[in-house]
Amino acid sequence: MNLLHAILLGIVEGITEFLPVSSTGHLNIVEKLLGYQIDSPGMTAFTAVIQVGAIIAAIVFFWKDIVAIVVAWCRGIVHADKRDDPNYRMGWAVILGSIPVAVVGLAFKNAIETTARSLWVIVGALLVWSIVMAIADRRDHGERTMVDVTWKDGLIIGLFQALAPVFPGISRSGATISAGLFRGMDRVSATKLSFFLGIPALVAAGGMEAISQAGAISAQVGWLPTAVATVVSLVVAYVSIAWLLRFVSKNSFTGFIVYRIILAAVIIVLIMMGVVAA
């Protein structure tokens, strides 16, 4: 992979990782258009590794919140009288919410890296989940905030999150934000919880791929392009996070839903015209 392609893919990852439009779907499409074999071990690992850059951006952006959650959780484990702290409950929500995606990721690893990367799967997931997002977004505006989050919220939203690796196109953030809205959370809180749940899941996925597929990355992609794409995704994702939180505080997710439908239509046209193979 040349560095220009690495920069482009890093930008795509950084922009789309936290938007409910499917970063994996976008990366697969762009990688296809650039002529890469998206189901090769090297490209699959590359896609997972550069997501870590976006996650590091989330860690930096929410550093104070993360520290508060970790400290409160540790205190609550030791002292029963500290367990009324909302951050203690948030700690359990993130831990329990991370279990389903880990189980699904390990159980369906082969399918996730091969069959699920078909563009037809992405098209179907984009369209079907657009309907789910529309239903969630049109519910009565939720009043629950981050201080109301419980372990049950984390587990349920985590189950939704586990769908994303199996069906790229659903979008991890789209799945978790929709679940948060179904749980009665306001848009900003549902979006922030999506960030927190994504941190352990994507760091683990990227780390495992970097270790297990180090040889494939080296041979098929190259570590310099991978590092460049990761850094670019970090910088771009930081800006994307700030923009998204401002956007959802004043707007619905209708624009994202319309975009997902248009993107699905474009992919269908590209496949039918033979521009890209599914």
Short mmCIF file of C-alpha atoms in Angstrom, two decimals:
data_model
loop_
_atom_site.label_atom_id
_atom_site.label_comp_id
_atom_site.label_asym_id
_atom_site.label_seq_id
_atom_site.Cartn_x
_atom_site.Cartn_y
_atom_site.Cartn_z
CA MET A 1 0.00 0.00 0.00
CA ASN A 2 1.34 3.43 -0.88
CA LEU A 3 1.18 6.28 1.62
CA LEU A 4 -1.41 8.24 -0.35
CA HIS A 5 -3.84 5.34 -0.09
CA ALA A 6 -2.97 4.97 3.61
CA ILE A 7 -3.78 8.64 4.26
CA LEU A 8 -7.06 8.38 2.33
CA LEU A 9 -8.15 5.28 4.25
CA GLY A 10 -7.13 6.90 7.53
CA ILE A 11 -9.35 9.88 6.72
CA VAL A 12 -12.27 7.60 5.83
CA GLU A 13 -11.85 5.67 9.10
CA GLY A 14 -11.53 8.82 11.19
CA ILE A 15 -14.63 10.41 9.74
CA THR A 16 -16.88 7.37 9.81
CA GLU A 17 -15.88 5.38 12.93
CA PHE A 18 -18.25 7.17 15.29
CA LEU A 19 -20.90 8.27 12.81
CA PRO A 20 -23.83 5.84 12.44
CA VAL A 21 -22.92 5.07 8.81
CA SER A 22 -20.56 2.05 9.15
CA SER A 23 -16.84 2.71 9.09
CA THR A 24 -16.08 -0.88 8.05
CA GLY A 25 -18.54 -0.60 5.19
CA HIS A 26 -16.93 2.61 3.97
CA LEU A 27 -13.42 1.21 4.31
CA ASN A 28 -14.40 -1.93 2.39
CA ILE A 29 -15.90 0.13 -0.42
CA VAL A 30 -12.92 2.47 -0.73
CA GLU A 31 -10.47 -0.43 -0.48
CA LYS A 32 -12.37 -2.18 -3.27
CA LEU A 33 -12.28 0.92 -5.46
CA LEU A 34 -8.54 1.21 -4.85
CA GLY A 35 -8.10 -2.36 -6.06
CA TYR A 36 -7.40 -4.19 -2.79
CA GLN A 37 -8.67 -7.65 -1.87
CA ILE A 38 -10.73 -6.76 1.18
CA ASP A 39 -11.05 -10.31 2.54
CA SER A 40 -7.30 -10.98 2.55
CA PRO A 41 -5.77 -11.46 6.03
CA GLY A 42 -3.58 -8.38 5.64
CA MET A 43 -6.39 -6.01 4.63
CA THR A 44 -8.76 -7.41 7.26
CA ALA A 45 -6.11 -6.81 9.92
CA PHE A 46 -5.29 -3.35 8.51
CA THR A 47 -8.95 -2.34 8.79
CA ALA A 48 -9.09 -3.45 12.43
CA VAL A 49 -5.76 -1.91 13.41
CA ILE A 50 -6.40 1.59 12.05
CA GLN A 51 -9.65 1.68 14.06
CA VAL A 52 -7.43 1.85 17.14
CA GLY A 53 -6.36 5.32 16.04
CA ALA A 54 -9.97 6.50 16.19
CA ILE A 55 -10.42 4.84 19.57
CA ILE A 56 -7.32 6.58 20.95
CA ALA A 57 -8.94 9.84 19.84
CA ALA A 58 -12.03 8.91 21.89
CA ILE A 59 -9.85 8.08 24.90
CA VAL A 60 -8.10 11.45 24.66
CA PHE A 61 -11.38 13.31 24.14
CA PHE A 62 -13.14 11.64 27.08
CA TRP A 63 -10.06 11.18 29.28
CA LYS A 64 -11.51 12.91 32.35
CA ASP A 65 -14.75 10.93 32.09
CA ILE A 66 -12.86 7.65 31.68
CA VAL A 67 -10.66 8.33 34.71
CA ALA A 68 -13.74 9.22 36.78
CA ILE A 69 -15.45 5.97 35.75
CA VAL A 70 -12.41 3.81 36.51
CA VAL A 71 -11.83 5.48 39.90
CA ALA A 72 -15.50 5.24 40.90
CA TRP A 73 -15.70 1.59 39.82
CA CYS A 74 -12.60 0.67 41.82
CA ARG A 75 -13.93 2.51 44.89
CA GLY A 76 -17.29 0.80 44.56
CA ILE A 77 -15.70 -2.62 44.37
CA VAL A 78 -13.89 -1.98 47.65
CA HIS A 79 -16.46 0.16 49.50
CA ALA A 80 -20.17 -0.72 49.35
CA ASP A 81 -21.20 2.79 50.36
CA LYS A 82 -19.63 4.20 47.17
CA ARG A 83 -21.86 2.18 44.83
CA ASP A 84 -24.49 4.88 44.43
CA ASP A 85 -22.05 6.84 42.26
CA PRO A 86 -23.38 6.95 38.64
CA ASN A 87 -19.83 6.41 37.41
CA TYR A 88 -19.66 3.12 39.34
CA ARG A 89 -22.76 1.93 37.50
CA MET A 90 -21.29 3.20 34.25
CA GLY A 91 -18.20 1.07 34.87
CA TRP A 92 -20.33 -2.06 35.13
CA ALA A 93 -22.36 -1.01 32.07
CA VAL A 94 -19.20 -0.77 29.96
CA ILE A 95 -17.78 -4.06 31.30
CA LEU A 96 -20.99 -6.05 30.78
CA GLY A 97 -21.69 -4.31 27.47
CA SER A 98 -18.29 -5.38 26.13
CA ILE A 99 -18.86 -9.10 26.75
CA PRO A 100 -21.36 -9.83 23.91
CA VAL A 101 -19.16 -8.36 21.16
CA ALA A 102 -16.15 -10.29 22.48
CA VAL A 103 -18.08 -13.57 22.43
CA VAL A 104 -19.51 -12.95 18.96
CA GLY A 105 -16.15 -11.77 17.62
CA LEU A 106 -14.43 -14.97 18.71
CA ALA A 107 -17.29 -17.29 17.73
CA PHE A 108 -17.77 -15.84 14.25
CA LYS A 109 -14.22 -14.70 13.53
CA ASN A 110 -13.93 -16.60 10.24
CA ALA A 111 -17.27 -15.38 8.88
CA ILE A 112 -16.52 -11.80 9.94
CA GLU A 113 -13.24 -11.85 8.02
CA THR A 114 -14.63 -13.50 4.86
CA THR A 115 -18.33 -13.90 4.04
CA ALA A 116 -19.50 -10.85 6.01
CA ARG A 117 -17.22 -8.58 3.99
CA SER A 118 -19.32 -8.99 0.83
CA LEU A 119 -20.67 -5.68 -0.47
CA TRP A 120 -24.11 -7.28 -0.72
CA VAL A 121 -24.02 -7.89 3.03
CA ILE A 122 -23.08 -4.24 3.54
CA VAL A 123 -25.94 -3.07 1.28
CA GLY A 124 -28.49 -5.21 3.13
CA ALA A 125 -27.25 -4.08 6.55
CA LEU A 126 -27.25 -0.41 5.52
CA LEU A 127 -30.87 -0.60 4.37
CA VAL A 128 -32.30 -2.79 7.13
CA TRP A 129 -30.63 -0.90 9.95
CA SER A 130 -31.72 2.43 8.47
CA ILE A 131 -35.27 1.32 9.25
CA VAL A 132 -34.29 0.42 12.82
CA MET A 133 -32.53 3.78 13.27
CA ALA A 134 -35.57 5.64 11.91
CA ILE A 135 -37.87 3.88 14.38
CA ALA A 136 -35.50 4.56 17.29
CA ASP A 137 -35.00 8.21 16.32
CA ARG A 138 -38.72 8.88 16.04
CA ARG A 139 -39.62 7.62 19.49
CA ASP A 140 -40.56 10.20 22.10
CA HIS A 141 -37.45 12.19 22.94
CA GLY A 142 -35.75 10.32 25.76
CA GLU A 143 -35.11 12.00 29.08
CA ARG A 144 -32.61 9.54 30.58
CA THR A 145 -29.05 10.81 30.74
CA MET A 146 -25.64 9.35 31.54
CA VAL A 147 -26.36 9.44 35.29
CA ASP A 148 -29.29 7.08 34.74
CA VAL A 149 -27.29 4.35 33.01
CA THR A 150 -27.44 0.90 34.67
CA TRP A 151 -25.71 -2.42 34.10
CA LYS A 152 -28.86 -3.59 32.30
CA ASP A 153 -28.53 -0.74 29.79
CA GLY A 154 -24.92 -1.69 29.18
CA LEU A 155 -25.75 -5.35 28.58
CA ILE A 156 -28.68 -4.66 26.24
CA ILE A 157 -26.78 -2.04 24.24
CA GLY A 158 -23.80 -4.39 24.19
CA LEU A 159 -25.98 -7.06 22.57
CA PHE A 160 -26.88 -4.60 19.83
CA GLN A 161 -23.19 -3.72 19.43
CA ALA A 162 -22.38 -7.40 18.85
CA LEU A 163 -24.40 -7.31 15.61
CA ALA A 164 -22.02 -4.84 13.95
CA PRO A 165 -18.98 -7.10 13.34
CA VAL A 166 -21.17 -9.83 11.85
CA PHE A 167 -23.07 -7.45 9.56
CA PRO A 168 -20.79 -4.59 8.46
CA GLY A 169 -23.12 -1.87 7.28
CA ILE A 170 -25.18 -1.91 10.47
CA SER A 171 -22.49 0.32 12.03
CA ARG A 172 -21.31 -0.24 15.59
CA SER A 173 -22.24 3.31 16.55
CA GLY A 174 -25.55 3.03 14.69
CA ALA A 175 -26.38 -0.14 16.62
CA THR A 176 -25.44 1.22 20.05
CA ILE A 177 -27.00 4.65 19.55
CA SER A 178 -30.25 3.06 18.37
CA ALA A 179 -30.26 0.77 21.40
CA GLY A 180 -29.67 3.75 23.69
CA LEU A 181 -32.61 5.59 22.14
CA PHE A 182 -34.81 2.50 22.57
CA ARG A 183 -33.76 2.51 26.24
CA GLY A 184 -35.16 6.04 26.61
CA MET A 185 -31.87 7.95 26.56
CA ASP A 186 -31.51 11.37 25.00
CA ARG A 187 -29.46 11.58 21.79
CA VAL A 188 -26.32 13.05 23.35
CA SER A 189 -26.22 10.48 26.17
CA ALA A 190 -26.88 7.58 23.77
CA THR A 191 -24.02 8.84 21.59
CA LYS A 192 -21.59 9.24 24.50
CA LEU A 193 -22.39 5.77 25.81
CA SER A 194 -21.71 4.46 22.30
CA PHE A 195 -18.21 5.95 22.52
CA PHE A 196 -17.51 4.35 25.92
CA LEU A 197 -18.72 0.92 24.81
CA GLY A 198 -16.64 1.11 21.66
CA ILE A 199 -13.31 1.71 23.42
CA PRO A 200 -12.65 -1.76 24.91
CA ALA A 201 -14.23 -3.59 21.96
CA LEU A 202 -12.22 -1.90 19.22
CA VAL A 203 -8.94 -1.74 21.15
CA ALA A 204 -9.19 -5.49 21.76
CA ALA A 205 -10.09 -6.24 18.13
CA GLY A 206 -7.28 -4.06 16.76
CA GLY A 207 -4.73 -5.43 19.22
CA MET A 208 -5.61 -9.05 18.46
CA GLU A 209 -5.36 -8.50 14.71
CA ALA A 210 -2.04 -6.65 15.06
CA ILE A 211 -0.59 -9.58 17.00
CA SER A 212 -2.15 -12.52 15.15
CA GLN A 213 -1.80 -11.08 11.64
CA ALA A 214 1.48 -9.19 12.03
CA GLY A 215 3.06 -11.23 9.24
CA ALA A 216 0.14 -10.68 6.87
CA ILE A 217 0.15 -6.93 7.50
CA SER A 218 3.89 -6.80 6.86
CA ALA A 219 3.67 -8.84 3.65
CA GLN A 220 0.42 -7.56 2.14
CA VAL A 221 0.06 -3.97 3.37
CA GLY A 222 3.19 -2.80 5.15
CA TRP A 223 3.58 -1.46 8.68
CA LEU A 224 4.50 2.09 7.61
CA PRO A 225 1.22 2.62 5.69
CA THR A 226 -0.66 1.00 8.59
CA ALA A 227 0.98 3.36 11.10
CA VAL A 228 0.32 6.39 8.90
CA ALA A 229 -3.35 5.46 8.43
CA THR A 230 -3.72 4.92 12.19
CA VAL A 231 -2.28 8.35 13.04
CA VAL A 232 -4.42 10.05 10.41
CA SER A 233 -7.54 8.30 11.72
CA LEU A 234 -6.69 9.51 15.24
CA VAL A 235 -6.49 13.16 14.22
CA VAL A 236 -9.56 13.10 11.99
CA ALA A 237 -11.62 11.10 14.51
CA TYR A 238 -10.96 13.64 17.26
CA VAL A 239 -12.51 16.37 15.11
CA SER A 240 -15.34 14.03 14.12
CA ILE A 241 -16.20 13.28 17.77
CA ALA A 242 -16.42 16.97 18.66
CA TRP A 243 -18.61 17.67 15.63
CA LEU A 244 -20.94 14.71 16.24
CA LEU A 245 -21.65 15.64 19.86
CA ARG A 246 -22.54 19.19 18.82
CA PHE A 247 -24.66 17.92 15.96
CA VAL A 248 -26.77 15.42 17.93
CA SER A 249 -27.44 18.02 20.65
CA LYS A 250 -29.57 19.96 18.15
CA ASN A 251 -30.49 17.54 15.36
CA SER A 252 -32.08 14.14 14.74
CA PHE A 253 -30.36 11.28 12.91
CA THR A 254 -32.50 11.71 9.77
CA GLY A 255 -29.58 13.00 7.71
CA PHE A 256 -27.52 9.91 8.52
CA ILE A 257 -30.43 7.62 7.65
CA VAL A 258 -30.92 9.28 4.26
CA TYR A 259 -27.16 9.07 3.62
CA ARG A 260 -27.13 5.34 4.43
CA ILE A 261 -29.92 4.69 1.91
CA ILE A 262 -28.18 6.72 -0.80
CA LEU A 263 -24.89 4.93 -0.09
CA ALA A 264 -26.60 1.53 -0.42
CA ALA A 265 -28.08 2.61 -3.76
CA VAL A 266 -24.67 3.78 -5.00
CA ILE A 267 -23.05 0.47 -4.04
CA ILE A 268 -25.78 -1.45 -5.89
CA VAL A 269 -25.18 0.65 -9.02
CA LEU A 270 -21.41 0.14 -8.79
CA ILE A 271 -21.84 -3.63 -8.48
CA MET A 272 -24.40 -3.85 -11.31
CA MET A 273 -22.20 -1.78 -13.61
CA GLY A 274 -19.20 -3.99 -12.85
CA VAL A 275 -17.15 -1.16 -11.37
CA VAL A 276 -16.53 -3.26 -8.25
CA ALA A 277 -17.09 -6.93 -7.51
CA ALA A 278 -19.30 -7.77 -4.57
#
